[in-house]
């Protein structure tokens, strides 16, 4: 019995070794045949998006330029001098509007131009002074907001351009599929579809960038408007102070 058991154990080990060897032999060709995952660079992905990527790239470049240029302009306009209104008050109460006008010209900010316009109307009815300042404020805010419609248009139009590129790419993909006839396979359709979707991704990216840039600049302009209103009310209160 012990001899029979040893013989069976030996045979079992030999069979196991044979199966392991055969499995290893079969696994080697499979591993060699498995293709490595192909990766696309960012540039190759953009090229595969087609001609729609060109206007999208232009929209992105112009939007970045508009954002930086407007941000710098708004930053300069939002620079506040805490001593400005104190010095204006001293000049007005001392009966020296010429020095106050000179200070406004030297400061050269939106709120200083508002105050300068109000000083130029001293002696007229208070309502006329207020209307003049408000009109000047509207002009200053409009100057700060110029070119912002470009960002708003890009935020709405870029995704539409991307979707147009996707539809165009889908049309081409199905045309190639139909043209292939009986030799058509999933690769023909899949390649065209993923290339078409590149434009949708690009359009969404450009649109999101423009939308966030637009909303940020609008918020900064609203802050400048609040500052102008504060300076206007402070100046009007100064004119209404009893002598």
Short mmCIF file of N, CA, C and O in Angstrom, two decimals, residues 1-2 12-13 65 77 96 102 105 120 126 132 157 159 175 192 212 216 226-227 233:
data_model
loop_
_atom_site.label_atom_id
_atom_site.label_comp_id
_atom_site.label_asym_id
_atom_site.label_seq_id
_atom_site.Cartn_x
_atom_site.Cartn_y
_atom_site.Cartn_z
N UNK A 1 0.83 -1.20 0.00
CA UNK A 1 0.00 0.00 0.00
C UNK A 1 0.87 1.25 0.00
O UNK A 1 0.59 2.21 -0.71
N UNK A 2 1.91 1.20 0.83
CA UNK A 2 2.78 2.38 0.90
C UNK A 2 3.47 2.60 -0.43
O UNK A 2 3.59 3.72 -0.93
N UNK A 12 1.20 11.95 -9.86
CA UNK A 12 0.43 13.21 -9.75
C UNK A 12 1.34 14.41 -9.87
O UNK A 12 1.03 15.40 -10.55
N UNK A 13 2.50 14.39 -9.25
CA UNK A 13 3.45 15.50 -9.34
C UNK A 13 3.95 15.67 -10.76
O UNK A 13 4.12 16.79 -11.25
N UNK A 65 -6.14 87.00 -23.67
CA UNK A 65 -5.63 88.37 -23.82
C UNK A 65 -6.61 89.38 -23.22
O UNK A 65 -6.20 90.29 -22.48
N UNK A 77 -7.95 100.73 -11.73
CA UNK A 77 -9.10 101.55 -11.36
C UNK A 77 -9.52 101.33 -9.91
O UNK A 77 -10.09 102.22 -9.27
N UNK A 96 -10.55 126.41 -1.84
CA UNK A 96 -9.47 126.27 -2.83
C UNK A 96 -9.80 125.14 -3.81
O UNK A 96 -9.15 124.09 -3.81
N UNK A 102 -6.50 120.06 -9.19
CA UNK A 102 -5.14 119.61 -9.50
C UNK A 102 -4.87 118.23 -8.90
O UNK A 102 -4.25 117.37 -9.53
N UNK A 105 -6.59 115.63 -11.04
CA UNK A 105 -5.88 115.38 -12.29
C UNK A 105 -4.62 114.55 -12.05
O UNK A 105 -4.26 113.71 -12.87
N UNK A 120 -15.88 120.83 -11.05
CA UNK A 120 -16.06 121.78 -12.16
C UNK A 120 -17.48 122.34 -12.22
O UNK A 120 -17.71 123.33 -12.92
N UNK A 126 -27.42 121.56 -6.75
CA UNK A 126 -26.89 120.28 -6.32
C UNK A 126 -27.34 119.13 -7.22
O UNK A 126 -26.59 118.18 -7.46
N UNK A 132 -24.28 115.23 -13.19
CA UNK A 132 -23.01 115.24 -13.91
C UNK A 132 -22.08 114.14 -13.41
O UNK A 132 -21.44 113.43 -14.21
N UNK A 157 -20.53 80.67 -27.43
CA UNK A 157 -20.30 80.18 -28.79
C UNK A 157 -19.32 79.04 -28.91
O UNK A 157 -19.45 78.19 -29.80
N UNK A 159 -18.76 76.26 -27.01
CA UNK A 159 -19.36 74.92 -26.96
C UNK A 159 -20.18 74.58 -28.19
O UNK A 159 -20.21 73.41 -28.62
N UNK A 175 -20.18 58.02 -42.85
CA UNK A 175 -19.94 57.95 -44.30
C UNK A 175 -18.84 56.93 -44.61
O UNK A 175 -18.96 56.12 -45.53
N UNK A 192 -13.57 57.32 -35.91
CA UNK A 192 -14.21 58.57 -36.28
C UNK A 192 -14.94 59.22 -35.13
O UNK A 192 -14.95 60.45 -35.00
N UNK A 212 -15.84 81.72 -16.71
CA UNK A 212 -15.27 82.07 -15.41
C UNK A 212 -14.55 83.41 -15.47
O UNK A 212 -14.64 84.22 -14.53
N UNK A 216 -15.73 86.70 -13.27
CA UNK A 216 -14.77 87.29 -12.35
C UNK A 216 -14.59 88.78 -12.61
O UNK A 216 -14.59 89.59 -11.68
N UNK A 226 -19.31 100.09 -6.69
CA UNK A 226 -19.64 100.39 -5.29
C UNK A 226 -18.70 101.45 -4.72
O UNK A 226 -19.13 102.33 -3.95
N UNK A 227 -17.44 101.37 -5.09
CA UNK A 227 -16.48 102.36 -4.62
C UNK A 227 -16.80 103.75 -5.18
O UNK A 227 -16.71 104.76 -4.46
N UNK A 233 -21.27 109.76 -2.89
CA UNK A 233 -22.06 110.17 -1.73
C UNK A 233 -21.22 110.96 -0.72
O UNK A 233 -21.71 111.93 -0.12
#
